[in-house]
């Protein structure tokens, strides 16, 4: 029996997301936080309580968690949808609205992978030489392809920079529903939903797009707890107007976030002092890493607003392999950006090991 013949063509040609577990001493490949953002004692009590009710399904609405997140983000609980990671919410959005799906490249690979999995057309627009949005090309492509969804990861993974706010705003305005002609009930030809993926917002000085949600009905903001010390919980949030939330909620699997994740996240969000101090440390370590990397001949680090640094190195694959041989795992991006590698900011000790090993190799 030929299983391949049974697989849908769009899935047959799909390459799975690259997420291997490679044994190493220093793991700086996946943009995780080096610190678990939870106080042991409080989470233990909360977990204990929840272990006794594991015979029950989780709260399908994640009521307590959404309420806390709403307070944190200064929106209403009705403006938030919870996902098993923000990956899942990307899946739900493309399932709900379909394509074309537009995004600049290079960017987070899941926008493309999920579009292909759902057999939706992808429109990829190259970033400009400063890794910022090429507004002219994007606007032209929007008019031509009329995408339903536009994904803008800012700060962008893997380049690390924020896109200029004015450029993002131009795209939101160019595709805003308010462009509808008076008396014309059809959606304007250029109407699109713009998803600003703020997975790395906590590491950036740029303003969030959340305050603009009231003004632009075509704006969606994505957030995740994965980068701030809770990647293992798998929790992401989609924030948008209620009409969008209600539509996407139709495709959400009823019990998508398990009860242990809900309970632990609630505890973590109640005590944000610890989380904030970890963020401060990661940001100051990013600055140190950048300064030190700039001093190494043959390496060009790119400025970052996120918890990782993209850098160019002559013979990058060799550098990646030799770092790994010394127990330091980073991300090989040479297939995406020529001669580029990406290192996640770790603890001060891990960063020092990375820098020392890198200096020895170069
Ligand atoms: N968006 C961006 C830009 C990311 O880099 C990632 C993780 N690499 C995600 C979303 C997904 O995060 P998660 O599913 O862990 O919430």
Short mmCIF file of C-alpha atoms and ligand atoms in Angstrom, two decimals:
data_model
loop_
_atom_site.label_atom_id
_atom_site.label_comp_id
_atom_site.label_asym_id
_atom_site.label_seq_id
_atom_site.Cartn_x
_atom_site.Cartn_y
_atom_site.Cartn_z
CA UNK A 1 0.00 0.00 0.00
CA UNK A 2 1.40 3.39 -0.98
CA UNK A 3 0.65 5.74 1.91
CA UNK A 4 2.17 8.63 -0.06
CA UNK A 5 -0.62 8.40 -2.60
CA UNK A 6 -3.17 8.89 0.17
CA UNK A 7 -1.50 12.01 1.51
CA UNK A 8 -2.89 15.32 0.22
CA UNK A 9 -0.41 16.87 -2.26
CA UNK A 10 0.07 20.02 -0.15
CA UNK A 11 1.04 17.86 2.85
CA UNK A 12 3.23 15.50 0.81
CA UNK A 13 5.47 18.40 -0.24
CA UNK A 14 5.44 19.99 3.24
CA UNK A 15 8.56 19.92 5.38
CA UNK A 16 7.89 19.55 9.10
CA UNK A 17 8.94 22.33 11.47
CA UNK A 18 12.56 21.82 12.45
CA UNK A 19 12.48 21.10 16.20
CA UNK A 20 14.94 18.37 17.08
CA UNK A 21 16.24 17.63 20.54
CA UNK A 22 20.02 17.69 20.18
CA UNK A 23 21.90 16.80 23.37
CA UNK A 24 24.16 19.67 24.46
CA UNK A 25 25.56 21.39 27.54
CA UNK A 26 24.49 24.92 26.61
CA UNK A 27 21.15 25.18 24.79
CA UNK A 28 20.81 28.50 22.99
CA UNK A 29 18.85 27.49 19.90
CA UNK A 30 15.12 27.94 20.56
CA UNK A 31 14.59 31.47 21.91
CA UNK A 32 13.51 30.09 25.25
CA UNK A 33 14.15 31.91 28.51
CA UNK A 34 16.99 30.36 30.52
CA UNK A 35 14.81 30.83 33.63
CA UNK A 36 11.56 29.13 34.59
CA UNK A 37 9.22 31.97 35.52
CA UNK A 38 7.43 30.28 38.36
CA UNK A 39 7.95 30.18 42.08
CA UNK A 40 8.18 26.55 43.15
CA UNK A 41 6.14 26.72 46.30
CA UNK A 42 3.10 28.46 44.90
CA UNK A 43 2.97 26.36 41.76
CA UNK A 44 3.38 23.18 43.80
CA UNK A 45 0.29 24.02 45.88
CA UNK A 46 -1.69 24.93 42.78
CA UNK A 47 -0.55 21.80 40.93
CA UNK A 48 -1.38 19.56 43.89
CA UNK A 49 -4.93 20.92 43.95
CA UNK A 50 -5.33 20.40 40.23
CA UNK A 51 -3.87 16.90 40.22
CA UNK A 52 -6.80 15.82 42.33
CA UNK A 53 -9.29 16.91 39.67
CA UNK A 54 -7.52 15.56 36.60
CA UNK A 55 -10.50 13.28 36.01
CA UNK A 56 -12.34 16.43 34.88
CA UNK A 57 -11.88 18.30 31.61
CA UNK A 58 -10.17 21.68 31.86
CA UNK A 59 -12.14 24.94 31.85
CA UNK A 60 -12.83 25.28 28.11
CA UNK A 61 -12.92 29.08 28.36
CA UNK A 62 -9.76 29.34 30.56
CA UNK A 63 -11.78 31.89 32.53
CA UNK A 64 -9.33 32.72 35.33
CA UNK A 65 -6.36 32.87 33.00
CA UNK A 66 -8.11 35.07 30.43
CA UNK A 67 -9.27 37.39 33.18
CA UNK A 68 -5.72 37.82 34.49
CA UNK A 69 -4.29 38.30 30.99
CA UNK A 70 -7.00 40.87 30.25
CA UNK A 71 -5.95 42.85 33.33
CA UNK A 72 -2.31 42.55 32.37
CA UNK A 73 -2.89 43.68 28.77
CA UNK A 74 -5.56 46.27 29.65
CA UNK A 75 -8.26 44.74 27.45
CA UNK A 76 -11.49 42.89 28.21
CA UNK A 77 -11.54 39.08 28.65
CA UNK A 78 -13.86 39.01 25.60
CA UNK A 79 -10.99 40.39 23.51
CA UNK A 80 -8.73 37.42 24.30
CA UNK A 81 -8.59 33.92 22.88
CA UNK A 82 -6.28 31.34 24.47
CA UNK A 83 -4.21 28.89 22.46
CA UNK A 84 -1.94 25.91 23.05
CA UNK A 85 0.95 28.19 22.18
CA UNK A 86 0.53 31.02 19.71
CA UNK A 87 1.33 28.47 16.98
CA UNK A 88 -2.12 27.03 17.50
CA UNK A 89 -3.72 30.46 17.19
CA UNK A 90 -1.93 31.00 13.86
CA UNK A 91 -3.46 27.69 12.76
CA UNK A 92 -6.89 28.82 13.91
CA UNK A 93 -6.66 32.18 12.17
CA UNK A 94 -5.68 30.67 8.84
CA UNK A 95 -8.40 28.03 9.27
CA UNK A 96 -10.98 30.74 9.97
CA UNK A 97 -10.08 33.34 7.36
CA UNK A 98 -8.15 31.37 4.74
CA UNK A 99 -5.73 32.86 2.23
CA UNK A 100 -3.98 34.36 0.61
CA UNK A 101 -1.64 34.67 3.56
CA UNK A 102 1.03 37.34 3.25
CA UNK A 103 4.18 37.87 5.31
CA UNK A 104 7.63 39.33 4.84
CA UNK A 105 10.60 36.98 4.59
CA UNK A 106 12.69 35.92 6.39
CA UNK A 107 10.29 35.54 9.29
CA UNK A 108 8.82 32.94 11.64
CA UNK A 109 8.49 29.80 9.54
CA UNK A 110 5.15 28.64 10.95
CA UNK A 111 3.17 31.24 8.96
CA UNK A 112 4.26 29.47 5.79
CA UNK A 113 4.11 25.92 7.13
CA UNK A 114 0.55 26.31 8.44
CA UNK A 115 -0.61 28.05 5.26
CA UNK A 116 0.68 25.14 3.24
CA UNK A 117 -0.80 22.57 5.65
CA UNK A 118 -4.17 24.22 5.14
CA UNK A 119 -3.60 24.49 1.40
CA UNK A 120 -3.74 28.28 1.37
CA UNK A 121 -1.75 30.46 -0.99
CA UNK A 122 1.35 32.10 0.51
CA UNK A 123 2.61 35.50 -0.58
CA UNK A 124 6.15 36.16 0.62
CA UNK A 125 7.60 39.67 0.34
CA UNK A 126 11.35 40.06 0.95
CA UNK A 127 12.37 42.47 3.70
CA UNK A 128 14.53 45.42 2.68
CA UNK A 129 18.30 45.55 3.26
CA UNK A 130 17.78 46.73 6.87
CA UNK A 131 15.40 43.81 7.56
CA UNK A 132 12.49 46.28 7.63
CA UNK A 133 9.20 45.97 5.75
CA UNK A 134 9.43 46.99 2.09
CA UNK A 135 6.28 49.09 2.20
CA UNK A 136 6.01 49.83 -1.51
CA UNK A 137 6.36 46.20 -2.55
CA UNK A 138 3.98 45.13 0.22
CA UNK A 139 1.26 47.64 -0.68
CA UNK A 140 1.54 46.72 -4.37
CA UNK A 141 1.25 43.03 -3.51
CA UNK A 142 -1.72 43.68 -1.20
CA UNK A 143 -3.56 45.36 -4.08
CA UNK A 144 -2.69 42.51 -6.42
CA UNK A 145 -3.34 39.51 -4.18
CA UNK A 146 -5.82 40.90 -1.65
CA UNK A 147 -4.60 38.70 1.20
CA UNK A 148 -7.01 37.80 3.96
CA UNK A 149 -4.23 37.73 6.53
CA UNK A 150 -0.93 39.58 6.82
CA UNK A 151 1.51 38.37 9.50
CA UNK A 152 4.09 40.82 10.83
CA UNK A 153 6.36 39.48 13.56
CA UNK A 154 7.74 42.52 15.39
CA UNK A 155 10.33 42.04 16.83
CA UNK A 156 10.92 39.72 13.91
CA UNK A 157 12.21 36.18 14.28
CA UNK A 158 14.94 35.46 13.12
CA UNK A 159 16.28 38.95 12.34
CA UNK A 160 15.65 40.30 15.86
CA UNK A 161 14.66 43.86 14.92
CA UNK A 162 11.30 45.57 15.27
CA UNK A 163 9.79 46.75 12.02
CA UNK A 164 9.27 50.51 11.90
CA UNK A 165 5.95 51.34 13.56
CA UNK A 166 5.08 53.79 10.77
CA UNK A 167 5.44 51.05 8.17
CA UNK A 168 3.29 48.62 10.13
CA UNK A 169 0.72 51.36 10.56
CA UNK A 170 0.73 52.14 6.85
CA UNK A 171 -0.14 48.52 6.14
CA UNK A 172 -2.87 48.46 8.76
CA UNK A 173 -4.36 51.66 7.34
CA UNK A 174 -4.05 50.51 3.72
CA UNK A 175 -6.04 47.37 4.50
CA UNK A 176 -8.40 48.82 7.08
CA UNK A 177 -12.11 48.11 6.77
CA UNK A 178 -12.78 51.82 7.19
CA UNK A 179 -11.78 52.21 3.53
CA UNK A 180 -15.20 50.83 2.62
CA UNK A 181 -17.14 53.18 0.34
CA UNK A 182 -20.25 54.74 1.81
CA UNK A 183 -23.33 52.69 1.05
CA UNK A 184 -21.26 49.77 -0.18
CA UNK A 185 -21.81 46.84 2.14
CA UNK A 186 -19.08 44.77 0.52
CA UNK A 187 -15.69 44.68 2.14
CA UNK A 188 -13.29 47.04 0.40
CA UNK A 189 -11.07 45.22 -2.13
CA UNK A 190 -7.96 45.76 -0.06
CA UNK A 191 -9.43 44.64 3.27
CA UNK A 192 -7.10 42.35 5.19
CA UNK A 193 -6.53 41.38 8.77
CA UNK A 194 -3.10 42.42 10.00
CA UNK A 195 -1.63 40.20 12.72
CA UNK A 196 1.16 41.87 14.66
CA UNK A 197 2.93 38.95 16.32
CA UNK A 198 4.43 40.38 19.51
CA UNK A 199 6.02 37.16 20.78
CA UNK A 200 9.19 39.09 21.71
CA UNK A 201 7.58 42.38 22.80
CA UNK A 202 8.79 42.06 26.40
CA UNK A 203 12.40 42.48 25.26
CA UNK A 204 11.78 45.57 23.15
CA UNK A 205 11.60 49.32 23.76
CA UNK A 206 9.14 49.81 20.91
CA UNK A 207 5.49 50.35 21.78
CA UNK A 208 3.03 47.50 21.55
CA UNK A 209 0.18 47.72 19.01
CA UNK A 210 -2.36 46.69 21.67
CA UNK A 211 -3.57 50.28 22.33
CA UNK A 212 -4.52 50.59 18.63
CA UNK A 213 -6.97 47.68 18.73
CA UNK A 214 -9.92 50.02 19.37
CA UNK A 215 -8.99 52.21 16.44
CA UNK A 216 -8.35 49.55 13.78
CA UNK A 217 -10.83 46.70 13.52
CA UNK A 218 -8.55 44.79 11.16
CA UNK A 219 -5.74 44.60 13.74
CA UNK A 220 -4.95 41.41 15.66
CA UNK A 221 -2.15 41.13 18.23
CA UNK A 222 -0.52 37.81 19.16
CA UNK A 223 1.27 37.21 22.45
CA UNK A 224 2.85 34.15 24.05
CA UNK A 225 4.20 33.10 27.45
CA UNK A 226 6.86 30.98 25.72
CA UNK A 227 9.60 33.57 25.58
CA UNK A 228 9.22 34.81 29.14
CA UNK A 229 9.96 31.58 30.94
CA UNK A 230 6.94 29.35 30.39
CA UNK A 231 7.49 27.66 27.02
CA UNK A 232 6.66 24.25 28.51
CA UNK A 233 3.14 25.33 29.38
CA UNK A 234 2.29 26.05 25.72
CA UNK A 235 0.22 29.19 26.12
CA UNK A 236 -0.48 31.86 23.55
CA UNK A 237 -3.06 34.63 23.31
CA UNK A 238 -4.84 36.27 20.42
CA UNK A 239 -6.10 39.76 21.20
CA UNK A 240 -8.60 41.42 18.88
CA UNK A 241 -12.11 42.85 18.68
CA UNK A 242 -14.87 40.55 19.85
CA UNK A 243 -16.21 39.81 16.39
CA UNK A 244 -12.85 38.37 15.34
CA UNK A 245 -12.52 36.47 18.64
CA UNK A 246 -15.96 34.92 18.21
CA UNK A 247 -15.25 33.76 14.66
CA UNK A 248 -11.84 32.24 15.47
CA UNK A 249 -13.32 30.67 18.61
CA UNK A 250 -15.58 28.55 16.37
CA UNK A 251 -12.60 26.52 15.17
CA UNK A 252 -10.85 26.29 18.55
CA UNK A 253 -10.83 22.77 19.95
CA UNK A 254 -12.92 22.88 23.13
CA UNK A 255 -10.23 21.83 25.62
CA UNK A 256 -7.17 23.17 23.85
CA UNK A 257 -5.35 24.33 27.00
CA UNK A 258 -4.96 21.69 29.70
CA UNK A 259 -5.85 22.36 33.33
CA UNK A 260 -2.27 22.13 34.67
CA UNK A 261 -1.06 24.78 32.23
CA UNK A 262 -3.99 27.04 33.10
CA UNK A 263 -3.35 26.70 36.84
CA UNK A 264 0.42 27.22 36.68
CA UNK A 265 0.09 30.21 34.35
CA UNK A 266 -2.38 31.84 36.72
CA UNK A 267 0.13 31.47 39.56
CA UNK A 268 2.96 32.83 37.42
CA UNK A 269 0.94 35.85 36.32
CA UNK A 270 -0.02 36.66 39.90
CA UNK A 271 3.63 37.02 40.78
CA UNK A 272 5.28 38.99 38.03
CA UNK A 273 8.11 40.44 40.11
CA UNK A 274 10.34 37.45 39.48
CA UNK A 275 9.45 37.38 35.78
CA UNK A 276 10.36 41.07 35.42
CA UNK A 277 13.75 40.62 37.05
CA UNK A 278 14.54 37.75 34.67
CA UNK A 279 13.57 39.94 31.70
CA UNK A 280 15.87 42.73 32.91
CA UNK A 281 18.73 40.26 33.19
CA UNK A 282 18.11 38.86 29.69
CA UNK A 283 18.02 42.35 28.17
CA UNK A 284 21.28 43.37 29.87
CA UNK A 285 22.91 40.09 28.81
CA UNK A 286 21.75 40.69 25.23
CA UNK A 287 23.54 44.03 25.31
CA UNK A 288 26.70 42.40 26.68
CA UNK A 289 26.57 39.60 24.10
CA UNK A 290 26.15 42.12 21.29
CA UNK A 291 29.07 44.27 22.48
CA UNK A 292 31.33 41.25 22.83
CA UNK A 293 30.30 39.74 19.49
CA UNK A 294 31.01 43.06 17.76
CA UNK A 295 34.61 42.78 18.94
CA UNK A 296 35.14 39.37 17.32
CA UNK A 297 36.72 39.59 13.87
CA UNK A 298 34.79 37.75 11.18
CA UNK A 299 31.46 38.02 13.05
CA UNK A 300 28.75 40.60 12.36
CA UNK A 301 25.95 40.65 14.92
CA UNK A 302 22.69 42.43 14.04
CA UNK A 303 21.04 44.70 16.63
CA UNK A 304 18.19 42.95 18.41
CA UNK A 305 14.98 43.91 20.22
CA UNK A 306 14.37 40.27 21.13
CA UNK A 307 15.95 37.55 23.33
CA UNK A 308 18.29 36.37 20.58
CA UNK A 309 20.94 37.75 18.25
CA UNK A 310 21.31 37.00 14.57
CA UNK A 311 24.87 37.09 13.34
CA UNK A 312 26.79 36.60 10.16
CA UNK A 313 29.95 34.53 10.10
CA UNK A 314 32.19 33.50 7.26
CA UNK A 315 31.83 29.72 6.97
CA UNK A 316 28.82 29.77 9.29
CA UNK A 317 28.02 26.04 9.01
CA UNK A 318 31.49 25.19 10.25
CA UNK A 319 31.11 27.63 13.16
CA UNK A 320 27.73 26.04 14.03
CA UNK A 321 29.15 22.51 13.91
CA UNK A 322 32.24 23.35 15.91
CA UNK A 323 30.20 25.11 18.59
CA UNK A 324 27.99 22.03 18.80
CA UNK A 325 31.03 19.76 19.09
CA UNK A 326 31.98 21.85 22.15
CA UNK A 327 28.47 21.39 23.58
CA UNK A 328 27.01 24.78 22.57
CA UNK A 329 23.83 24.50 20.50
CA UNK A 330 22.66 27.55 18.53
CA UNK A 331 20.44 27.77 15.41
CA UNK A 332 21.81 27.27 11.93
CA UNK A 333 19.96 29.68 9.65
CA UNK A 334 22.22 29.38 6.64
CA UNK A 335 19.33 27.90 4.67
CA UNK A 336 17.31 31.05 5.35
CA UNK A 337 19.82 33.94 5.40
CA UNK A 338 23.22 33.47 3.84
CA UNK A 339 25.97 32.70 6.36
CA UNK A 340 23.73 33.52 9.32
CA UNK A 341 23.36 31.88 12.72
CA UNK A 342 21.12 32.77 15.65
CA UNK A 343 22.01 32.59 19.31
CA UNK A 344 19.46 32.84 22.12
CA UNK A 345 20.43 34.90 25.16
CA UNK A 346 21.08 32.51 28.04
CA UNK A 347 22.23 32.93 31.63
CA UNK A 348 25.39 35.04 32.11
CA UNK A 349 27.36 31.79 32.54
CA UNK A 350 25.97 30.24 29.35
CA UNK A 351 26.64 33.40 27.38
CA UNK A 352 30.20 33.47 28.62
CA UNK A 353 30.74 29.86 27.53
CA UNK A 354 29.27 30.71 24.11
CA UNK A 355 31.49 33.78 23.71
CA UNK A 356 34.61 31.99 24.88
CA UNK A 357 34.00 29.03 22.56
CA UNK A 358 33.21 31.31 19.63
CA UNK A 359 36.39 33.33 20.16
CA UNK A 360 38.43 30.12 20.25
CA UNK A 361 36.94 28.93 16.96
CA UNK A 362 37.25 32.09 14.93
N1 LIG B 1 5.65 33.83 16.87
C1 LIG B 1 6.98 33.98 16.75
C2 LIG B 1 7.49 35.18 16.05
C3 LIG B 1 7.85 33.02 17.27
O1 LIG B 1 9.18 33.16 17.11
C4 LIG B 1 7.32 31.89 17.93
C5 LIG B 1 8.19 30.81 18.53
N2 LIG B 1 9.37 30.55 17.96
C6 LIG B 1 5.93 31.78 18.03
C7 LIG B 1 5.13 32.77 17.49
C8 LIG B 1 5.29 30.57 18.63
O2 LIG B 1 5.33 30.61 19.99
P1 LIG B 1 4.51 29.58 20.87
O3 LIG B 1 3.74 28.66 19.99
O4 LIG B 1 5.51 28.89 21.70
O5 LIG B 1 3.58 30.46 21.68
#
